[in-house]
Amino acid sequence: MMQNVHLAPETDEDDLYSGYNDYNPTYDTEELENDTAFQEAVRTSHGRRPPITAKIPSTAVTRPVATGYGSKTSLASSMGRPMTGAIQDGVTRPMTAVRAAGFTKAAVRGSAFDPLGQSRGPAPPLEAKNEDSPEEKIRQLEKKVNELVEESCIANSCGDLKLALEKAKDAGRKERILVRQREQVTTPENINLDLTYSVLFNLASQYSANEMYAEALNTYQVIVKNKMFSNAGRLKVNMGNIYLKQRNYSKAIKFYRMALDQIPSVHKEMRIKIMQNIGVTFIKTGQYSDAINSFEHIMSLAPNLKAGFNLILSYFAVGDRDKMKKAFQKLIAVPLEIDEDDKYISPSDDPHTNLVIEAIKNDHLRQMERERKAMAEKYIMTAAKLIAPVIETSFAVGYDWCVEVVKASQYVELANDLEINKAITYLRQKDFNQAVETLKMFEKKDSRVKSAAATNLSFLYYLENEFAQASSYADLAVNSDRYNPSALTNKGNTVFANGDYEKAAEFYKEALRNDSSCTEALYNIGLTYKRLNRLDEALDCFLKLHAILRNSAQVLYQIANVYELMEDPNQAIEWLMQLISVVPTDSRALSKLGELYDSEGDKSQAFQYYYESYRYFPSNIEVIEWLGAYYIDTQFCEKAIQYFERASLIQPSQVKWQLMVASCFRRSGNYQKALDTYKDIHRKFPENVECLRFLVRLCTDIGLKEVQEYATKLKRLEKMKEIREQRVRSGRDGGGGSRSRREGSAGSDASYVDPLGPQIERPKTAARKRIDEDDFADEELGDDLLPE
């Protein structure tokens, strides 16, 4: 240990490096075990700290360097108090470094170590809260009112308007109780005005949301008339909105202007919105000049898209062409204040930069930018389509002017969309040639525009049944943009028209892979599966489509039709019932329901739906035929007469309807009317054998002299009929082979396939009552054959 001992030289007092090897013996930790004073201090650290005595007279006591050969000497501190572990007056001073670990002045020497104070016993109980005190009751009631207001707002945001109103009313009742209690306990100045304001404002808002406008206006009046509420004048905007909903436009303008007067000019955005409301109200009242002044003022202070669009509408209503052009240019010049798309393209291969760009590519700010841009494009496109036909001598010249203005602005990509809209306008005017010429101009444009134009051309040629041209342009559209679901759907339609259902299904599936919301492709693939007799897959497609288009009549009919093909009439009836709830006047759906009930044997329900179908469309021969036969079955021949008479008006060349009228007269016992009807039929159809047979029998029973005349005509006609039948038989024997060959070649022609579209595919009635001429061939007098 002697190597740590350094003796200071006696002669060299000016050594600059002296003292660097000296150190405080307190930091010598190597000999702590042999340091008697330290060990004593440790053993007695739980003892009571001795009182501070008089300071040691001198702090400059020399401190001999501790060595390993003896115990260390206790040193005095610079404050004049003994060092930790020092013995003074026979009392060992405790270590103050561990004071916070449980040492107290009251501790005695040798006490147990208890840093958590567990020896002191449990803490005294907390002071009981006096819940009966008025202050505590007021605090609890105020807390409950705030909770009710929050619950009301949450219910409103969730769409439960009734619950929100109930919570708001409850909050209002408890707030009034709270005010009364405060007045009893404290002075009126201590009333919480902010809470009263929030309760009343929320109650008025909930009244307005539930369309209880009178109550809402009364509540707003309470707030506005109270001078203690600051900024209550702004709520006159809400009152103006309510009057606008009630179409009380004069009062709406009055309250908007009152609110505008009470809002300071520093709130520029709020004032602009109120002025915009005033302009919209002027448009609704037809005061277009006042509306123009409001919107012009807004466009001069803070241009925005809505004000610019409304300004164009006002000038359009006035008919000012030049001002419409200037307003359109102002609308185009409104800044969007969004970042360019180039910002979201990574300029380098830096992974950190790419990660940041990927994170912000679809965040909320980016979505808001997209929505703002889409809204701007919608306003510009709508304004262009509105003013193009009126700003110039023709709509084509007007569209060209709009296209030039758009090309010179930040919306360059809209120019092509305007050109396509120009072609669609030609279509509305039935000018198909000009529409086709306009669309053909896009064949040399970029792929997106070319695909859109080719899709429209394919659609046009498809409607004109030029399937070759439609298929050609569908191919062009698909090649230009393979991910265009409309192009793929059109291509599938052309393939479907050619009878290749499997290939058509592939195109529809690809369209759905590119855009799962393409309802046209989903509908058409269901029809394709129906043609392929894959009914389960067709039903799946239509059920998926029903989940997207809940009230689509076409989809509901197709589901019912598939169930009918699957021989499940109960399900078919259920879906048809849903269909007539959507379109209650669809005569075809009603007649189909009647047919299904008839096949199930429920004649009364069948009659009800057939009769409803007849009421909405009294020219359906199938329905008329069934109703007439129903009345004959139920022995009400007089009622059947009106239906067969209507059928004879619809098909005057069909003799069977007039024969049925005469038969009904005869069944009902009106023989004279029946005779007159048969005579009238004979005049119109002199070669009708059945009519002559009935005339002969009826005249014989009545005893008329004309019976011989009709009998002679009947024999002549029957003889002529036999001669014609002999000729037909002889012709069949001689040329049967060649005729059979001709019939075979005629039967090999492909049937025409109707174009696909969002229309109800109504199958032909499979089972229905029919009345043919042969039903009367062997009829005996008084024993008519009933229709099968």
mmCIF file of C-alpha atoms in Angstrom, residues 470-777:
data_model
loop_
_atom_site.group_PDB
_atom_site.id
_atom_site.type_symbol
_atom_site.label_atom_id
_atom_site.label_comp_id
_atom_site.label_asym_id
_atom_site.label_seq_id
_atom_site.Cartn_x
_atom_site.Cartn_y
_atom_site.Cartn_z
ATOM 1 C CA ALA A 470 -69.441 -3.433 -82.650
ATOM 2 C CA SER A 471 -66.986 -6.281 -82.134
ATOM 3 C CA SER A 472 -64.245 -4.393 -84.021
ATOM 4 C CA TYR A 473 -64.538 -1.286 -81.861
ATOM 5 C CA ALA A 474 -64.863 -3.400 -78.726
ATOM 6 C CA ASP A 475 -61.519 -5.008 -79.626
ATOM 7 C CA LEU A 476 -60.010 -1.551 -80.141
ATOM 8 C CA ALA A 477 -61.297 -0.408 -76.749
ATOM 9 C CA VAL A 478 -59.949 -3.500 -75.006
ATOM 10 C CA ASN A 479 -56.548 -3.205 -76.707
ATOM 11 C CA SER A 480 -56.304 0.470 -75.747
ATOM 12 C CA ASP A 481 -57.186 -0.186 -72.114
ATOM 13 C CA ARG A 482 -57.311 -3.788 -70.988
ATOM 14 C CA TYR A 483 -58.602 -2.703 -67.586
ATOM 15 C CA ASN A 484 -61.673 -0.885 -68.925
ATOM 16 C CA PRO A 485 -64.670 -2.879 -67.578
ATOM 17 C CA SER A 486 -67.115 -1.197 -69.991
ATOM 18 C CA ALA A 487 -65.008 -2.227 -72.991
ATOM 19 C CA LEU A 488 -64.810 -5.815 -71.749
ATOM 20 C CA THR A 489 -68.570 -5.886 -71.142
ATOM 21 C CA ASN A 490 -69.269 -4.654 -74.671
ATOM 22 C CA LYS A 491 -66.919 -7.271 -76.073
ATOM 23 C CA GLY A 492 -68.735 -9.938 -74.085
ATOM 24 C CA ASN A 493 -72.062 -8.679 -75.472
ATOM 25 C CA THR A 494 -70.895 -9.028 -79.069
ATOM 26 C CA VAL A 495 -69.667 -12.559 -78.371
ATOM 27 C CA PHE A 496 -72.981 -13.352 -76.655
ATOM 28 C CA ALA A 497 -74.873 -12.122 -79.713
ATOM 29 C CA ASN A 498 -72.940 -14.662 -81.785
ATOM 30 C CA GLY A 499 -74.004 -17.481 -79.459
ATOM 31 C CA ASP A 500 -70.606 -18.180 -77.858
ATOM 32 C CA TYR A 501 -71.815 -18.068 -74.266
ATOM 33 C CA GLU A 502 -68.726 -19.609 -72.672
ATOM 34 C CA LYS A 503 -66.412 -17.004 -74.207
ATOM 35 C CA ALA A 504 -68.845 -14.226 -73.310
ATOM 36 C CA ALA A 505 -68.751 -15.391 -69.687
ATOM 37 C CA GLU A 506 -64.944 -15.109 -69.710
ATOM 38 C CA PHE A 507 -65.093 -11.462 -70.818
ATOM 39 C CA TYR A 508 -67.672 -10.678 -68.142
ATOM 40 C CA LYS A 509 -65.508 -12.339 -65.493
ATOM 41 C CA GLU A 510 -62.491 -10.291 -66.575
ATOM 42 C CA ALA A 511 -64.566 -7.114 -66.369
ATOM 43 C CA LEU A 512 -65.549 -8.066 -62.818
ATOM 44 C CA ARG A 513 -61.922 -8.741 -61.884
ATOM 45 C CA ASN A 514 -61.018 -5.244 -63.034
ATOM 46 C CA ASP A 515 -63.997 -3.595 -61.366
ATOM 47 C CA SER A 516 -66.003 -5.630 -58.878
ATOM 48 C CA SER A 517 -68.726 -2.946 -58.880
ATOM 49 C CA CYS A 518 -69.475 -3.338 -62.612
ATOM 50 C CA THR A 519 -73.141 -4.292 -62.248
ATOM 51 C CA GLU A 520 -73.681 -4.609 -66.007
ATOM 52 C CA ALA A 521 -71.082 -7.398 -66.263
ATOM 53 C CA LEU A 522 -72.542 -9.184 -63.235
ATOM 54 C CA TYR A 523 -76.066 -8.988 -64.668
ATOM 55 C CA ASN A 524 -74.958 -10.231 -68.093
ATOM 56 C CA ILE A 525 -72.966 -13.131 -66.685
ATOM 57 C CA GLY A 526 -76.119 -14.202 -64.851
ATOM 58 C CA LEU A 527 -78.029 -14.191 -68.155
ATOM 59 C CA THR A 528 -75.184 -16.140 -69.751
ATOM 60 C CA TYR A 529 -75.320 -18.844 -67.093
ATOM 61 C CA LYS A 530 -79.077 -19.004 -67.606
ATOM 62 C CA ARG A 531 -78.558 -19.664 -71.324
ATOM 63 C CA LEU A 532 -76.008 -22.353 -70.420
ATOM 64 C CA ASN A 533 -78.589 -23.894 -68.021
ATOM 65 C CA ARG A 534 -76.184 -23.404 -65.102
ATOM 66 C CA LEU A 535 -79.013 -22.196 -62.903
ATOM 67 C CA ASP A 536 -77.224 -22.359 -59.537
ATOM 68 C CA GLU A 537 -74.417 -20.101 -60.768
ATOM 69 C CA ALA A 538 -76.931 -17.764 -62.399
ATOM 70 C CA LEU A 539 -78.831 -17.524 -59.115
ATOM 71 C CA ASP A 540 -75.613 -16.697 -57.228
ATOM 72 C CA CYS A 541 -74.875 -13.875 -59.661
ATOM 73 C CA PHE A 542 -78.335 -12.350 -59.362
ATOM 74 C CA LEU A 543 -78.338 -12.647 -55.562
ATOM 75 C CA LYS A 544 -74.986 -10.822 -55.422
ATOM 76 C CA LEU A 545 -76.416 -8.181 -57.707
ATOM 77 C CA HIS A 546 -79.489 -7.901 -55.478
ATOM 78 C CA ALA A 547 -77.202 -7.116 -52.522
ATOM 79 C CA ILE A 548 -75.807 -4.168 -54.537
ATOM 80 C CA LEU A 549 -79.032 -3.015 -56.228
ATOM 81 C CA ARG A 550 -81.674 -3.636 -53.603
ATOM 82 C CA ASN A 551 -84.652 -2.266 -55.538
ATOM 83 C CA SER A 552 -83.767 -3.242 -59.092
ATOM 84 C CA ALA A 553 -86.872 -4.619 -60.830
ATOM 85 C CA GLN A 554 -84.790 -6.428 -63.451
ATOM 86 C CA VAL A 555 -82.744 -8.276 -60.826
ATOM 87 C CA LEU A 556 -85.806 -9.267 -58.811
ATOM 88 C CA TYR A 557 -87.498 -10.629 -61.941
ATOM 89 C CA GLN A 558 -84.423 -12.641 -62.931
ATOM 90 C CA ILE A 559 -84.200 -14.228 -59.467
ATOM 91 C CA ALA A 560 -87.869 -15.197 -59.639
ATOM 92 C CA ASN A 561 -87.426 -16.533 -63.162
ATOM 93 C CA VAL A 562 -84.432 -18.669 -62.150
ATOM 94 C CA TYR A 563 -86.411 -20.156 -59.266
ATOM 95 C CA GLU A 564 -89.235 -20.908 -61.693
ATOM 96 C CA LEU A 565 -86.799 -22.688 -64.003
ATOM 97 C CA MET A 566 -85.504 -24.618 -60.980
ATOM 98 C CA GLU A 567 -89.148 -25.722 -60.374
ATOM 99 C CA ASP A 568 -89.432 -23.915 -57.059
ATOM 100 C CA PRO A 569 -92.701 -21.973 -57.501
ATOM 101 C CA ASN A 570 -92.938 -20.886 -53.862
ATOM 102 C CA GLN A 571 -89.621 -19.032 -54.010
ATOM 103 C CA ALA A 572 -90.543 -17.631 -57.413
ATOM 104 C CA ILE A 573 -93.812 -16.271 -55.984
ATOM 105 C CA GLU A 574 -91.980 -14.734 -53.021
ATOM 106 C CA TRP A 575 -89.529 -12.845 -55.245
ATOM 107 C CA LEU A 576 -92.304 -11.736 -57.578
ATOM 108 C CA MET A 577 -94.126 -10.313 -54.569
ATOM 109 C CA GLN A 578 -91.009 -8.251 -53.819
ATOM 110 C CA LEU A 579 -90.980 -7.176 -57.461
ATOM 111 C CA ILE A 580 -94.535 -5.842 -57.438
ATOM 112 C CA SER A 581 -93.754 -3.976 -54.206
ATOM 113 C CA VAL A 582 -91.131 -2.084 -56.229
ATOM 114 C CA VAL A 583 -93.166 -1.744 -59.453
ATOM 115 C CA PRO A 584 -96.810 -2.307 -58.463
ATOM 116 C CA THR A 585 -98.106 -1.412 -61.952
ATOM 117 C CA ASP A 586 -96.007 -3.930 -63.915
ATOM 118 C CA SER A 587 -98.685 -5.928 -65.738
ATOM 119 C CA ARG A 588 -96.243 -8.613 -66.846
ATOM 120 C CA ALA A 589 -95.119 -9.335 -63.284
ATOM 121 C CA LEU A 590 -98.744 -9.484 -62.139
ATOM 122 C CA SER A 591 -99.679 -11.881 -64.921
ATOM 123 C CA LYS A 592 -96.668 -14.054 -64.070
ATOM 124 C CA LEU A 593 -97.851 -14.217 -60.464
ATOM 125 C CA GLY A 594 -101.305 -15.222 -61.708
ATOM 126 C CA GLU A 595 -99.752 -17.930 -63.861
ATOM 127 C CA LEU A 596 -97.767 -19.357 -60.943
ATOM 128 C CA TYR A 597 -100.792 -19.389 -58.630
ATOM 129 C CA ASP A 598 -102.815 -21.049 -61.424
ATOM 130 C CA SER A 599 -100.194 -23.775 -61.782
ATOM 131 C CA GLU A 600 -100.374 -24.303 -58.003
ATOM 132 C CA GLY A 601 -104.177 -24.677 -58.243
ATOM 133 C CA ASP A 602 -105.051 -21.453 -56.398
ATOM 134 C CA LYS A 603 -107.652 -20.053 -58.825
ATOM 135 C CA SER A 604 -108.807 -17.190 -56.600
ATOM 136 C CA GLN A 605 -105.295 -15.738 -56.177
ATOM 137 C CA ALA A 606 -104.605 -16.316 -59.859
ATOM 138 C CA PHE A 607 -107.774 -14.435 -60.797
ATOM 139 C CA GLN A 608 -106.811 -11.532 -58.502
ATOM 140 C CA TYR A 609 -103.400 -11.007 -60.134
ATOM 141 C CA TYR A 610 -104.648 -11.615 -63.685
ATOM 142 C CA TYR A 611 -107.383 -9.064 -63.112
ATOM 143 C CA GLU A 612 -104.852 -6.530 -61.732
ATOM 144 C CA SER A 613 -102.679 -7.133 -64.779
ATOM 145 C CA TYR A 614 -105.675 -6.559 -67.057
ATOM 146 C CA ARG A 615 -106.471 -3.271 -65.274
ATOM 147 C CA TYR A 616 -102.998 -1.881 -65.948
ATOM 148 C CA PHE A 617 -102.631 -3.323 -69.467
ATOM 149 C CA PRO A 618 -105.973 -4.344 -71.035
ATOM 150 C CA SER A 619 -104.424 -5.403 -74.353
ATOM 151 C CA ASN A 620 -102.575 -8.552 -73.285
ATOM 152 C CA ILE A 621 -104.261 -11.372 -75.228
ATOM 153 C CA GLU A 622 -102.992 -14.066 -72.853
ATOM 154 C CA VAL A 623 -104.506 -12.331 -69.819
ATOM 155 C CA ILE A 624 -107.781 -11.659 -71.657
ATOM 156 C CA GLU A 625 -107.961 -15.278 -72.740
ATOM 157 C CA TRP A 626 -107.423 -16.583 -69.191
ATOM 158 C CA LEU A 627 -109.999 -14.234 -67.670
ATOM 159 C CA GLY A 628 -112.604 -15.190 -70.288
ATOM 160 C CA ALA A 629 -111.974 -18.887 -69.712
ATOM 161 C CA TYR A 630 -112.159 -18.376 -65.920
ATOM 162 C CA TYR A 631 -115.619 -16.823 -66.158
ATOM 163 C CA ILE A 632 -116.790 -19.655 -68.436
ATOM 164 C CA ASP A 633 -115.468 -22.207 -65.916
ATOM 165 C CA THR A 634 -117.347 -20.471 -63.117
ATOM 166 C CA GLN A 635 -120.574 -20.319 -65.223
ATOM 167 C CA PHE A 636 -120.536 -16.531 -65.571
ATOM 168 C CA CYS A 637 -120.701 -16.400 -69.357
ATOM 169 C CA GLU A 638 -122.160 -12.881 -69.402
ATOM 170 C CA LYS A 639 -118.968 -11.526 -67.748
ATOM 171 C CA ALA A 640 -116.756 -13.412 -70.179
ATOM 172 C CA ILE A 641 -118.362 -11.628 -73.167
ATOM 173 C CA GLN A 642 -116.595 -8.270 -72.517
ATOM 174 C CA TYR A 643 -113.148 -9.919 -72.509
ATOM 175 C CA PHE A 644 -113.718 -11.813 -75.780
ATOM 176 C CA GLU A 645 -115.135 -8.671 -77.389
ATOM 177 C CA ARG A 646 -111.955 -6.814 -76.427
ATOM 178 C CA ALA A 647 -109.881 -9.674 -77.831
ATOM 179 C CA SER A 648 -111.808 -9.444 -81.131
ATOM 180 C CA LEU A 649 -111.004 -5.705 -81.244
ATOM 181 C CA ILE A 650 -107.306 -6.387 -80.697
ATOM 182 C CA GLN A 651 -107.197 -9.247 -83.221
ATOM 183 C CA PRO A 652 -110.066 -8.606 -85.667
ATOM 184 C CA SER A 653 -108.752 -11.157 -88.157
ATOM 185 C CA GLN A 654 -108.981 -13.984 -85.596
ATOM 186 C CA VAL A 655 -112.450 -15.558 -85.928
ATOM 187 C CA LYS A 656 -112.190 -17.583 -82.715
ATOM 188 C CA TRP A 657 -112.783 -14.543 -80.461
ATOM 189 C CA GLN A 658 -116.054 -13.680 -82.243
ATOM 190 C CA LEU A 659 -117.099 -17.330 -82.107
ATOM 191 C CA MET A 660 -116.463 -17.256 -78.338
ATOM 192 C CA VAL A 661 -118.658 -14.156 -78.005
ATOM 193 C CA ALA A 662 -121.507 -15.894 -79.874
ATOM 194 C CA SER A 663 -120.976 -19.043 -77.773
ATOM 195 C CA CYS A 664 -121.244 -17.023 -74.546
ATOM 196 C CA PHE A 665 -124.498 -15.458 -75.733
ATOM 197 C CA ARG A 666 -125.866 -18.926 -76.513
ATOM 198 C CA ARG A 667 -124.724 -20.360 -73.138
ATOM 199 C CA SER A 668 -126.425 -17.522 -71.304
ATOM 200 C CA GLY A 669 -129.722 -18.222 -73.165
ATOM 201 C CA ASN A 670 -129.670 -15.150 -75.413
ATOM 202 C CA TYR A 671 -130.214 -17.094 -78.658
ATOM 203 C CA GLN A 672 -131.304 -14.148 -80.745
ATOM 204 C CA LYS A 673 -128.105 -12.247 -79.877
ATOM 205 C CA ALA A 674 -126.127 -15.389 -80.569
ATOM 206 C CA LEU A 675 -127.847 -15.779 -83.992
ATOM 207 C CA ASP A 676 -127.105 -12.163 -84.910
ATOM 208 C CA THR A 677 -123.482 -12.613 -83.894
ATOM 209 C CA TYR A 678 -123.101 -15.782 -85.976
ATOM 210 C CA LYS A 679 -124.646 -14.044 -88.986
ATOM 211 C CA ASP A 680 -122.223 -11.154 -88.579
ATOM 212 C CA ILE A 681 -119.337 -13.618 -88.390
ATOM 213 C CA HIS A 682 -120.574 -15.345 -91.559
ATOM 214 C CA ARG A 683 -120.631 -12.046 -93.414
ATOM 215 C CA LYS A 684 -117.028 -11.350 -92.411
ATOM 216 C CA PHE A 685 -115.779 -14.926 -92.810
ATOM 217 C CA PRO A 686 -118.054 -16.607 -95.406
ATOM 218 C CA GLU A 687 -115.798 -19.666 -95.710
ATOM 219 C CA ASN A 688 -115.695 -20.462 -92.005
ATOM 220 C CA VAL A 689 -117.173 -23.959 -91.627
ATOM 221 C CA GLU A 690 -117.661 -23.811 -87.844
ATOM 222 C CA CYS A 691 -119.769 -20.644 -88.081
ATOM 223 C CA LEU A 692 -122.040 -22.267 -90.670
ATOM 224 C CA ARG A 693 -122.459 -25.399 -88.538
ATOM 225 C CA PHE A 694 -123.581 -23.297 -85.587
ATOM 226 C CA LEU A 695 -125.942 -21.328 -87.831
ATOM 227 C CA VAL A 696 -127.520 -24.536 -89.158
ATOM 228 C CA ARG A 697 -127.990 -26.002 -85.686
ATOM 229 C CA LEU A 698 -129.263 -22.765 -84.173
ATOM 230 C CA CYS A 699 -131.711 -22.124 -87.039
ATOM 231 C CA THR A 700 -132.939 -25.727 -86.840
ATOM 232 C CA ASP A 701 -133.659 -25.455 -83.106
ATOM 233 C CA ILE A 702 -135.365 -22.105 -83.466
ATOM 234 C CA GLY A 703 -137.205 -23.175 -86.636
ATOM 235 C CA LEU A 704 -136.025 -20.487 -89.034
ATOM 236 C CA LYS A 705 -136.418 -20.735 -92.818
ATOM 237 C CA GLU A 706 -132.763 -19.787 -93.460
ATOM 238 C CA VAL A 707 -131.673 -23.221 -92.310
ATOM 239 C CA GLN A 708 -131.798 -24.654 -95.864
ATOM 240 C CA GLU A 709 -129.671 -21.835 -97.243
ATOM 241 C CA TYR A 710 -127.023 -22.293 -94.543
ATOM 242 C CA ALA A 711 -127.111 -26.088 -94.940
ATOM 243 C CA THR A 712 -126.459 -25.774 -98.702
ATOM 244 C CA LYS A 713 -123.512 -23.439 -98.089
ATOM 245 C CA LEU A 714 -122.163 -25.803 -95.450
ATOM 246 C CA LYS A 715 -122.274 -28.816 -97.810
ATOM 247 C CA ARG A 716 -120.515 -26.858 -100.545
ATOM 248 C CA LEU A 717 -117.787 -25.706 -98.196
ATOM 249 C CA GLU A 718 -117.287 -29.206 -96.807
ATOM 250 C CA LYS A 719 -116.983 -30.598 -100.317
ATOM 251 C CA MET A 720 -114.455 -27.918 -101.287
ATOM 252 C CA LYS A 721 -112.533 -28.688 -98.111
ATOM 253 C CA GLU A 722 -112.390 -32.406 -99.022
ATOM 254 C CA ILE A 723 -111.128 -31.613 -102.536
ATOM 255 C CA ARG A 724 -108.351 -29.389 -101.081
ATOM 256 C CA GLU A 725 -107.331 -32.110 -98.653
ATOM 257 C CA GLN A 726 -107.116 -34.673 -101.491
ATOM 258 C CA ARG A 727 -104.890 -32.332 -103.478
ATOM 259 C CA VAL A 728 -102.642 -31.789 -100.482
ATOM 260 C CA ARG A 729 -102.316 -35.539 -99.912
ATOM 261 C CA SER A 730 -101.526 -36.206 -103.565
ATOM 262 C CA GLY A 731 -98.919 -33.445 -103.536
ATOM 263 C CA ARG A 732 -97.293 -34.944 -100.459
ATOM 264 C CA ASP A 733 -97.082 -38.360 -102.096
ATOM 265 C CA GLY A 734 -95.408 -36.948 -105.210
ATOM 266 C CA GLY A 735 -92.942 -34.409 -103.797
ATOM 267 C CA GLY A 736 -92.422 -35.498 -100.227
ATOM 268 C CA GLY A 737 -88.690 -36.039 -100.604
ATOM 269 C CA SER A 738 -87.790 -32.627 -101.998
ATOM 270 C CA ARG A 739 -90.109 -30.884 -99.559
ATOM 271 C CA SER A 740 -88.566 -32.654 -96.599
ATOM 272 C CA ARG A 741 -85.157 -31.526 -97.831
ATOM 273 C CA ARG A 742 -86.370 -27.932 -98.092
ATOM 274 C CA GLU A 743 -87.850 -28.072 -94.602
ATOM 275 C CA GLY A 744 -84.590 -29.453 -93.248
ATOM 276 C CA SER A 745 -82.550 -26.650 -94.781
ATOM 277 C CA ALA A 746 -84.993 -24.019 -93.498
ATOM 278 C CA GLY A 747 -84.830 -25.414 -90.019
ATOM 279 C CA SER A 748 -81.038 -25.193 -89.923
ATOM 280 C CA ASP A 749 -81.030 -21.385 -89.932
ATOM 281 C CA ALA A 750 -79.646 -19.891 -86.735
ATOM 282 C CA SER A 751 -82.187 -18.099 -84.609
ATOM 283 C CA TYR A 752 -81.728 -14.439 -83.839
ATOM 284 C CA VAL A 753 -80.328 -13.591 -80.432
ATOM 285 C CA ASP A 754 -81.673 -10.457 -78.787
ATOM 286 C CA PRO A 755 -79.034 -7.922 -77.734
ATOM 287 C CA LEU A 756 -78.116 -7.972 -74.097
ATOM 288 C CA GLY A 757 -79.021 -5.063 -71.951
ATOM 289 C CA PRO A 758 -80.420 -4.161 -68.573
ATOM 290 C CA GLN A 759 -83.902 -5.314 -69.541
ATOM 291 C CA ILE A 760 -86.230 -7.899 -68.096
ATOM 292 C CA GLU A 761 -85.849 -11.138 -70.017
ATOM 293 C CA ARG A 762 -89.426 -12.394 -69.912
ATOM 294 C CA PRO A 763 -89.781 -16.032 -70.939
ATOM 295 C CA LYS A 764 -92.769 -17.131 -72.921
ATOM 296 C CA THR A 765 -95.638 -18.491 -70.888
ATOM 297 C CA ALA A 766 -95.152 -22.222 -70.645
ATOM 298 C CA ALA A 767 -98.579 -23.254 -69.373
ATOM 299 C CA ARG A 768 -101.682 -21.168 -69.979
ATOM 300 C CA LYS A 769 -105.231 -21.580 -71.109
ATOM 301 C CA ARG A 770 -105.607 -21.398 -74.875
ATOM 302 C CA ILE A 771 -108.732 -21.324 -77.029
ATOM 303 C CA ASP A 772 -108.230 -22.534 -80.590
ATOM 304 C CA GLU A 773 -110.560 -22.871 -83.542
ATOM 305 C CA ASP A 774 -110.493 -26.633 -83.214
ATOM 306 C CA ASP A 775 -112.314 -26.345 -79.900
ATOM 307 C CA PHE A 776 -115.491 -25.637 -81.834
ATOM 308 C CA ALA A 777 -115.121 -28.194 -84.620
#
